[in-house]
Short mmCIF file of C-alpha atoms in Angstrom, two decimals:
data_model
loop_
_atom_site.label_atom_id
_atom_site.label_comp_id
_atom_site.label_asym_id
_atom_site.label_seq_id
_atom_site.Cartn_x
_atom_site.Cartn_y
_atom_site.Cartn_z
CA UNK A 910 164.12 55.00 45.41
CA UNK A 911 161.01 53.34 46.48
CA UNK A 912 159.55 51.61 43.20
CA UNK A 913 156.14 50.16 43.19
CA UNK A 914 154.94 47.80 40.41
CA UNK A 915 151.31 47.02 39.73
CA UNK A 916 150.66 43.67 38.29
CA UNK A 917 152.54 40.36 38.56
CA UNK A 918 152.33 39.39 34.89
CA UNK A 919 155.01 39.32 32.19
CA UNK A 920 155.69 42.95 32.40
CA UNK A 921 155.60 43.58 36.10
CA UNK A 922 157.72 40.59 37.03
CA UNK A 923 160.14 41.25 34.27
CA UNK A 924 160.56 44.88 35.53
CA UNK A 925 161.27 43.66 39.14
CA UNK A 926 163.92 41.16 37.88
CA UNK A 927 165.41 43.56 35.46
CA UNK A 928 165.66 46.29 38.07
CA UNK A 929 167.26 43.85 40.44
CA UNK A 930 169.74 43.10 37.67
CA UNK A 931 170.41 46.62 36.32
CA UNK A 932 170.05 49.19 39.07
CA UNK A 933 173.06 50.06 41.21
CA UNK A 934 173.17 48.17 44.53
CA UNK A 935 171.00 49.80 47.08
CA UNK A 936 169.49 52.35 44.75
CA UNK A 937 166.05 50.82 44.56
CA UNK A 938 163.54 49.17 47.04
CA UNK A 939 160.96 47.33 44.82
CA UNK A 940 157.46 46.06 45.95
CA UNK A 941 155.10 44.16 43.61
CA UNK A 942 151.44 44.41 44.15
CA UNK A 943 149.10 42.02 42.55
CA UNK A 944 145.27 41.74 42.60
CA UNK A 945 145.41 37.99 42.16
CA UNK A 946 146.03 35.61 45.09
CA UNK A 947 148.24 33.24 43.18
CA UNK A 948 149.68 32.68 39.35
CA UNK A 949 147.02 30.10 38.98
CA UNK A 950 144.41 32.83 39.07
CA UNK A 951 146.01 34.77 36.29
CA UNK A 952 143.68 34.55 33.17
CA UNK A 953 144.74 32.60 30.04
CA UNK A 954 146.52 29.49 29.21
CA UNK A 955 149.65 30.05 27.10
CA UNK A 956 152.22 32.58 26.06
CA UNK A 957 154.38 32.61 23.02
CA UNK A 958 157.63 34.17 24.09
CA UNK A 959 159.14 35.40 20.78
CA UNK A 960 162.65 36.20 20.01
CA UNK A 961 162.58 39.77 20.92
CA UNK A 962 161.33 38.85 24.42
CA UNK A 963 163.59 35.98 25.00
CA UNK A 964 166.61 38.24 24.18
CA UNK A 965 165.30 40.64 26.81
CA UNK A 966 164.99 37.91 29.37
CA UNK A 967 168.38 36.66 28.45
CA UNK A 968 169.93 40.18 29.03
CA UNK A 969 168.64 40.11 32.67
CA UNK A 970 169.48 36.44 33.10
CA UNK A 971 165.83 35.49 33.34
CA UNK A 972 165.46 33.32 30.18
CA UNK A 973 165.45 30.23 32.21
CA UNK A 974 161.95 31.21 33.31
CA UNK A 975 160.75 30.35 29.84
CA UNK A 976 163.19 27.50 29.10
CA UNK A 977 162.76 25.61 32.38
CA UNK A 978 159.34 24.16 31.42
CA UNK A 979 158.65 25.94 28.05
CA UNK A 980 158.64 24.19 24.67
CA UNK A 981 160.94 25.42 21.79
CA UNK A 982 159.24 26.47 18.62
CA UNK A 983 161.07 25.86 15.32
CA UNK A 984 158.15 26.21 12.69
CA UNK A 985 154.96 28.16 12.13
CA UNK A 986 152.69 26.70 9.24
CA UNK A 987 149.53 28.00 7.73
CA UNK A 988 146.93 25.92 6.06
CA UNK A 989 143.89 26.94 4.00
CA UNK A 990 140.46 25.55 4.16
CA UNK A 991 141.41 22.82 1.63
CA UNK A 992 144.15 21.48 3.98
CA UNK A 993 146.84 22.90 1.73
CA UNK A 994 149.80 24.41 3.17
CA UNK A 995 150.30 28.19 2.17
CA UNK A 996 153.43 28.87 3.99
CA UNK A 997 155.87 27.61 6.48
CA UNK A 998 158.04 30.03 8.54
CA UNK A 999 161.20 28.73 10.24
CA UNK A 1000 161.70 29.93 13.62
CA UNK A 1001 164.93 29.73 15.67
CA UNK A 1002 163.94 27.25 18.53
CA UNK A 1003 166.76 28.86 20.76
CA UNK A 1004 164.74 32.08 20.86
CA UNK A 1005 161.10 31.16 20.55
CA UNK A 1006 159.50 29.36 23.41
CA UNK A 1007 155.90 28.33 24.10
CA UNK A 1008 154.99 28.34 27.77
CA UNK A 1009 152.03 27.81 29.84
CA UNK A 1010 151.09 31.03 31.73
CA UNK A 1011 150.91 29.91 35.30
CA UNK A 1012 154.20 27.94 35.02
CA UNK A 1013 156.14 30.94 33.36
CA UNK A 1014 154.86 33.53 35.86
CA UNK A 1015 155.65 31.22 38.78
CA UNK A 1016 159.23 30.60 37.54
CA UNK A 1017 159.70 34.28 36.63
CA UNK A 1018 158.57 35.35 40.13
CA UNK A 1019 161.04 33.00 41.66
CA UNK A 1020 163.85 34.96 40.10
CA UNK A 1021 162.78 38.21 41.82
CA UNK A 1022 163.94 39.09 45.37
CA UNK A 1023 161.23 41.80 45.61
CA UNK A 1024 158.29 41.26 47.94
CA UNK A 1025 155.27 40.25 45.92
CA UNK A 1026 152.02 41.10 47.77
CA UNK A 1027 149.11 39.20 46.57
CA UNK A 1028 145.50 40.02 46.91
CA UNK A 1029 146.18 43.78 46.75
CA UNK A 1030 143.49 45.27 44.55
CA UNK A 1031 144.41 48.83 43.82
CA UNK A 1032 141.46 51.26 43.46
CA UNK A 1033 143.25 54.64 43.17
CA UNK A 1034 146.64 56.32 42.73
CA UNK A 1035 146.91 59.59 44.57
CA UNK A 1036 149.45 62.39 44.56
CA UNK A 1037 151.77 62.69 47.61
CA UNK A 1038 154.47 65.04 48.69
CA UNK A 1039 153.44 67.70 46.19
CA UNK A 1040 153.14 65.38 43.38
CA UNK A 1041 156.80 64.07 43.68
CA UNK A 1042 155.50 60.69 44.98
CA UNK A 1043 152.29 58.73 44.84
CA UNK A 1044 150.28 56.90 47.33
CA UNK A 1045 148.35 53.59 46.17
CA UNK A 1046 145.11 52.86 47.86
CA UNK A 1047 143.37 49.54 47.92
CA UNK A 1048 139.78 48.49 47.44
CA UNK A 1049 139.63 46.55 50.69
CA UNK A 1050 140.82 49.40 52.97
CA UNK A 1051 144.31 48.17 53.60
CA UNK A 1052 146.80 50.90 54.42
CA UNK A 1053 148.05 52.97 51.40
CA UNK A 1054 151.64 52.57 50.30
CA UNK A 1055 153.85 55.33 48.99
CA UNK A 1056 156.26 55.15 46.21
CA UNK A 1057 158.86 57.55 44.46
CA UNK A 1058 157.98 55.83 41.16
CA UNK A 1059 154.93 53.65 40.14
CA UNK A 1060 155.16 51.26 37.28
CA UNK A 1061 151.80 50.31 36.26
CA UNK A 1062 151.83 46.90 34.50
CA UNK A 1063 148.38 45.96 35.51
CA UNK A 1064 147.05 44.78 32.22
CA UNK A 1065 144.14 45.78 29.79
CA UNK A 1066 141.96 46.90 32.75
CA UNK A 1067 144.77 49.12 34.18
CA UNK A 1068 143.67 51.38 37.08
CA UNK A 1069 146.37 53.80 36.03
CA UNK A 1070 145.23 54.02 32.47
CA UNK A 1071 141.36 54.48 33.47
CA UNK A 1072 142.41 56.97 36.05
CA UNK A 1073 144.98 59.18 34.13
CA UNK A 1074 143.94 58.56 30.53
CA UNK A 1075 140.04 58.20 30.56
CA UNK A 1076 139.70 59.04 27.03
CA UNK A 1077 142.03 56.41 25.99
CA UNK A 1078 140.68 53.67 28.32
CA UNK A 1079 138.16 52.38 25.93
CA UNK A 1080 138.87 48.93 24.33
CA UNK A 1081 137.92 48.15 20.79
CA UNK A 1082 135.77 45.24 19.79
CA UNK A 1083 137.46 43.52 16.71
CA UNK A 1084 134.55 41.35 15.66
CA UNK A 1085 135.78 37.87 16.82
CA UNK A 1086 136.21 35.61 19.71
CA UNK A 1087 138.25 32.47 20.45
CA UNK A 1088 137.85 29.49 22.65
CA UNK A 1089 141.08 28.63 24.27
CA UNK A 1090 141.77 25.37 26.02
CA UNK A 1091 144.52 23.16 27.28
CA UNK A 1092 144.68 19.56 26.25
CA UNK A 1093 146.64 17.18 28.34
CA UNK A 1094 147.58 13.57 27.18
CA UNK A 1095 147.62 12.53 30.67
CA UNK A 1096 143.90 13.03 30.85
CA UNK A 1097 143.24 10.42 27.99
CA UNK A 1098 140.51 8.17 29.13
CA UNK A 1099 141.99 4.58 29.29
CA UNK A 1100 145.09 5.88 27.60
CA UNK A 1101 143.30 6.17 24.29
CA UNK A 1102 145.29 8.92 22.55
CA UNK A 1103 144.22 10.52 19.09
CA UNK A 1104 146.81 9.26 16.57
CA UNK A 1105 149.68 11.57 16.24
CA UNK A 1106 148.75 13.79 19.27
CA UNK A 1107 152.00 13.24 21.23
CA UNK A 1108 154.30 14.07 18.48
CA UNK A 1109 152.36 17.29 17.81
CA UNK A 1110 152.20 18.22 21.51
CA UNK A 1111 155.89 17.55 22.06
CA UNK A 1112 156.90 19.01 18.66
CA UNK A 1113 157.93 22.34 17.67
CA UNK A 1114 155.30 23.33 14.99
CA UNK A 1115 152.62 25.94 15.59
CA UNK A 1116 149.79 25.32 13.07
CA UNK A 1117 147.13 27.81 11.82
CA UNK A 1118 144.27 26.15 10.00
CA UNK A 1119 141.23 27.69 8.24
CA UNK A 1120 137.92 26.11 7.79
CA UNK A 1121 134.84 27.46 6.10
CA UNK A 1122 133.88 29.76 9.16
CA UNK A 1123 136.44 28.99 11.85
CA UNK A 1124 140.09 29.36 12.36
CA UNK A 1125 142.10 26.84 14.63
CA UNK A 1126 145.57 27.21 15.89
CA UNK A 1127 147.52 24.78 17.99
CA UNK A 1128 150.49 25.50 20.16
CA UNK A 1129 152.63 22.74 21.40
CA UNK A 1130 153.43 23.00 25.11
CA UNK A 1131 155.61 20.03 25.54
CA UNK A 1132 155.16 17.20 28.20
CA UNK A 1133 152.32 15.83 26.35
CA UNK A 1134 150.35 19.16 26.48
CA UNK A 1135 148.76 21.18 23.62
CA UNK A 1136 146.88 24.56 23.68
CA UNK A 1137 144.16 24.90 21.06
CA UNK A 1138 142.52 28.22 19.96
CA UNK A 1139 139.19 28.00 18.06
CA UNK A 1140 138.32 31.27 16.42
CA UNK A 1141 135.25 32.76 14.94
CA UNK A 1142 133.59 35.95 14.24
CA UNK A 1143 130.34 37.35 15.95
CA UNK A 1144 128.00 36.34 13.29
CA UNK A 1145 129.22 32.86 13.40
CA UNK A 1146 129.11 32.77 17.09
CA UNK A 1147 125.49 33.89 17.05
CA UNK A 1148 124.63 31.20 14.42
CA UNK A 1149 126.34 28.28 16.33
CA UNK A 1150 124.91 29.29 19.76
CA UNK A 1151 121.39 29.20 18.11
CA UNK A 1152 122.06 25.92 16.47
CA UNK A 1153 122.82 24.50 19.86
CA UNK A 1154 119.64 25.68 21.31
CA UNK A 1155 121.20 28.79 23.16
CA UNK A 1156 120.40 32.40 23.02
CA UNK A 1157 122.86 34.10 20.43
CA UNK A 1158 124.29 36.28 23.21
CA UNK A 1159 124.56 33.63 25.90
CA UNK A 1160 127.65 34.35 28.10
CA UNK A 1161 130.30 31.72 28.20
CA UNK A 1162 130.63 31.82 31.98
CA UNK A 1163 126.86 30.89 32.28
CA UNK A 1164 127.16 27.80 30.16
CA UNK A 1165 127.62 24.23 31.50
CA UNK A 1166 130.58 22.01 30.68
CA UNK A 1167 128.30 19.91 28.37
CA UNK A 1168 127.12 23.02 26.58
CA UNK A 1169 130.81 24.29 26.22
CA UNK A 1170 131.97 20.98 24.99
CA UNK A 1171 129.39 20.81 22.36
CA UNK A 1172 129.91 24.31 21.10
CA UNK A 1173 133.71 23.61 20.86
CA UNK A 1174 133.17 20.24 18.87
CA UNK A 1175 130.80 22.06 16.39
CA UNK A 1176 133.45 24.63 15.69
CA UNK A 1177 136.42 22.23 15.74
CA UNK A 1178 134.67 20.06 13.19
CA UNK A 1179 134.81 22.88 10.59
CA UNK A 1180 138.55 22.74 10.63
CA UNK A 1181 140.49 20.36 8.35
CA UNK A 1182 142.95 19.22 10.93
CA UNK A 1183 144.98 16.02 10.22
CA UNK A 1184 142.89 12.87 10.78
CA UNK A 1185 140.28 14.83 12.60
CA UNK A 1186 142.81 15.40 15.38
CA UNK A 1187 141.39 18.87 16.44
CA UNK A 1188 138.12 17.35 17.33
CA UNK A 1189 139.56 14.19 18.90
CA UNK A 1190 141.77 16.30 21.06
CA UNK A 1191 138.66 17.81 22.78
CA UNK A 1192 138.01 14.38 24.31
CA UNK A 1193 141.16 14.89 26.40
CA UNK A 1194 139.69 17.95 28.21
CA UNK A 1195 138.71 16.61 31.66
CA UNK A 1196 136.95 19.74 33.09
CA UNK A 1197 135.14 22.08 30.63
CA UNK A 1198 134.48 24.63 33.37
CA UNK A 1199 137.91 24.95 34.62
CA UNK A 1200 140.06 28.18 34.13
CA UNK A 1201 142.00 26.26 31.39
CA UNK A 1202 138.91 26.53 29.02
CA UNK A 1203 137.67 30.05 28.39
CA UNK A 1204 136.29 32.19 25.67
CA UNK A 1205 138.14 35.37 24.85
CA UNK A 1206 136.26 38.14 23.21
CA UNK A 1207 138.88 39.90 21.24
CA UNK A 1208 139.51 43.51 22.14
CA UNK A 1209 142.40 45.85 21.95
CA UNK A 1210 143.43 49.37 22.89
CA UNK A 1211 145.20 52.06 21.07
CA UNK A 1212 148.92 52.58 22.18
CA UNK A 1213 149.34 55.59 24.52
CA UNK A 1214 151.05 58.49 22.84
CA UNK A 1215 152.70 59.24 26.13
CA UNK A 1216 152.86 56.15 28.37
CA UNK A 1217 153.41 58.28 31.61
CA UNK A 1218 151.54 60.85 33.55
CA UNK A 1219 152.37 64.51 33.10
CA UNK A 1220 152.37 65.48 36.81
CA UNK A 1221 153.07 62.23 38.61
CA UNK A 1222 155.89 59.57 38.72
CA UNK A 1223 153.80 56.99 36.90
CA UNK A 1224 154.74 54.96 33.81
CA UNK A 1225 152.60 52.29 32.07
CA UNK A 1226 154.11 49.13 30.54
CA UNK A 1227 152.61 46.19 28.64
CA UNK A 1228 148.88 45.76 27.97
CA UNK A 1229 148.32 48.94 30.32
CA UNK A 1230 150.03 50.96 27.58
CA UNK A 1231 148.88 49.02 24.67
CA UNK A 1232 146.65 46.01 24.79
CA UNK A 1233 147.23 43.87 21.71
CA UNK A 1234 145.22 41.22 20.04
CA UNK A 1235 146.71 37.82 19.96
CA UNK A 1236 146.76 37.69 16.19
CA UNK A 1237 150.39 37.85 15.71
CA UNK A 1238 151.22 36.52 19.22
CA UNK A 1239 153.17 39.67 20.44
CA UNK A 1240 151.28 40.76 23.65
CA UNK A 1241 153.44 39.01 26.31
CA UNK A 1242 156.63 39.51 24.25
CA UNK A 1243 156.23 43.30 23.89
CA UNK A 1244 155.41 43.61 27.66
CA UNK A 1245 158.56 41.75 28.54
CA UNK A 1246 160.57 43.89 26.21
CA UNK A 1247 158.90 46.99 27.52
CA UNK A 1248 159.93 46.09 31.11
CA UNK A 1249 163.55 45.36 30.33
CA UNK A 1250 164.02 48.51 28.35
CA UNK A 1251 162.44 50.84 30.73
CA UNK A 1252 164.46 49.09 33.70
CA UNK A 1253 167.53 49.59 31.63
CA UNK A 1254 166.83 53.37 30.99
CA UNK A 1255 166.01 53.89 34.66
CA UNK A 1256 169.13 52.13 36.05
CA UNK A 1257 171.29 54.16 33.63
CA UNK A 1258 169.65 57.35 35.16
CA UNK A 1259 170.36 56.20 38.62
CA UNK A 1260 173.87 55.06 37.95
CA UNK A 1261 174.56 58.52 36.59
CA UNK A 1262 173.39 60.20 39.74
CA UNK A 1263 170.11 61.38 38.22
CA UNK A 1264 167.56 62.70 40.62
CA UNK A 1265 163.88 62.07 41.27
CA UNK A 1266 163.11 65.64 39.78
CA UNK A 1267 164.51 64.42 36.33
CA UNK A 1268 162.57 61.32 36.10
CA UNK A 1269 159.97 62.72 33.55
CA UNK A 1270 162.60 64.10 31.11
CA UNK A 1271 165.43 61.57 31.48
CA UNK A 1272 163.40 58.28 32.12
CA UNK A 1273 159.69 58.47 31.30
CA UNK A 1274 159.97 60.55 28.11
CA UNK A 1275 162.84 58.68 26.80
CA UNK A 1276 161.18 55.43 27.39
CA UNK A 1277 158.11 56.71 25.49
CA UNK A 1278 160.13 58.00 22.56
CA UNK A 1279 161.94 54.74 22.30
CA UNK A 1280 158.92 52.47 22.26
CA UNK A 1281 156.25 54.43 20.48
CA UNK A 1282 157.29 53.45 16.84
CA UNK A 1283 157.59 49.70 17.77
CA UNK A 1284 154.06 49.69 19.35
CA UNK A 1285 152.51 51.43 16.47
CA UNK A 1286 154.09 49.12 13.83
CA UNK A 1287 153.08 45.85 15.57
CA UNK A 1288 149.55 47.05 16.49
CA UNK A 1289 149.10 47.73 12.72
CA UNK A 1290 150.17 44.30 11.98
CA UNK A 1291 148.06 42.70 14.67
CA UNK A 1292 145.05 44.58 13.41
CA UNK A 1293 145.63 43.58 9.72
CA UNK A 1294 145.77 40.00 10.82
CA UNK A 1295 142.20 40.02 12.16
CA UNK A 1296 141.01 39.12 8.78
CA UNK A 1297 142.40 35.70 9.37
CA UNK A 1298 139.77 35.05 12.00
CA UNK A 1299 136.74 36.44 10.07
CA UNK A 1300 134.18 34.39 8.04
CA UNK A 1301 133.83 36.60 5.00
CA UNK A 1302 137.48 36.28 4.03
CA UNK A 1303 137.78 32.55 4.46
CA UNK A 1304 137.93 31.91 0.77
CA UNK A 1305 141.16 34.03 0.46
CA UNK A 1306 143.26 31.79 2.72
CA UNK A 1307 145.48 33.40 5.27
CA UNK A 1308 146.82 36.98 5.04
CA UNK A 1309 150.49 36.39 5.80
CA UNK A 1310 152.11 39.63 5.46
CA UNK A 1311 151.60 40.61 9.25
CA UNK A 1312 153.60 37.59 10.22
CA UNK A 1313 156.63 38.58 8.09
CA UNK A 1314 159.24 40.08 10.63
CA UNK A 1315 159.54 43.75 10.16
CA UNK A 1316 163.29 43.87 9.67
CA UNK A 1317 163.48 41.11 7.27
CA UNK A 1318 160.14 40.74 5.68
CA UNK A 1319 159.49 44.44 4.65
CA UNK A 1320 162.56 44.37 2.47
CA UNK A 1321 161.66 41.10 0.94
CA UNK A 1322 157.94 42.11 0.39
CA UNK A 1323 159.00 45.32 -1.27
CA UNK A 1324 161.58 43.52 -3.50
CA UNK A 1325 159.02 41.18 -4.52
CA UNK A 1326 156.53 43.59 -5.42
CA UNK A 1327 158.97 45.74 -7.45
CA UNK A 1328 160.12 42.77 -9.41
CA UNK A 1329 156.68 41.27 -10.03
CA UNK A 1330 154.91 44.72 -10.32
CA UNK A 1331 152.06 43.63 -8.07
CA UNK A 1332 151.14 43.51 -4.40
CA UNK A 1333 151.85 40.36 -2.32
CA UNK A 1334 148.94 38.10 -2.14
CA UNK A 1335 148.11 35.56 0.60
CA UNK A 1336 149.25 32.56 -1.57
CA UNK A 1337 152.79 34.05 -2.06
CA UNK A 1338 155.61 32.57 -0.02
CA UNK A 1339 156.76 35.69 1.75
CA UNK A 1340 159.71 34.20 3.52
#
């Protein structure tokens, strides 16, 4: 079977590694196509690889891609605008790893024997052989490639989603943005480090902090590196942009490094981090116009009811099937889990002598039925957590219930409500 994988992100690379691990020898010939020229071009700074994804990687012997250069997480803390801790959730550091995107994708790609063709920007997917196969065509006129099965793991701007599900290709603006940036202690001028920075950057605690109009999160990446997210809603963005002498709708990509730094410092100053560390850490950013400093306007897409096409052998995984907000840190983890589970279903079909003609009923539909409930539950949680990034709810502190794990937290919350006769509030310790 000729299998084409669109996208060399978490879903696409995991699918390549998992099929290599699960499929009967000689049963699949895999090719990965990616629009970017290298993993360094891939957008973003950090992934939080949560337990469900780490276990999926472990099943295909690929968890070393996260562990090799990643940083174990053992705790998630939430602080309100007064600097008081609302909740601390313990996390198993064996199965929760923070990684830098480009490092993780490079290491994951190294575990796959499949050809990875960079700089292949797909512009259309065309029926071939009476619809039993598909041809993939490219924007630059390169020769088309034919596949028996196409795995579309090409992200929120998925070509497959736009082409086959145009009514569902819309993304939803969720009313807030975040500046993400990578802070590296090796860039400290004259070795002048903010007090406590090294212990935080090399520690295992993710911290959420609310200010009067902004929310900040730090993600320790190890090796003296820390990822920061500074979040704010659209009204706050317009106000701060104007206060810095900019048009309220000035695009981030058009701002100078000096302007970006000034905006970030204004937002960071609102957050009561320990000893002003959030503001001081910005002095360690060497290049404010690098890809490691970007503004992400938060949008998501509804999970597809059927993540596969009706008439062609095409399946969608990860953000192509369900673009998540980062509010509960599940986007990359679900993409990885999608890919491992789909690959396992396909491999079982091939091992049992299944034919190409049965792909829809025995593989694609089975995958969709298996994943739909998980996507819907976690999408609801991610959207519920949006309030943690909006100005008008800052007085309430963090809404914590979306972070409580489904299998453990739901029973605890229901039990608490039954005993107390009231709904769980943000200041209750849910776990």
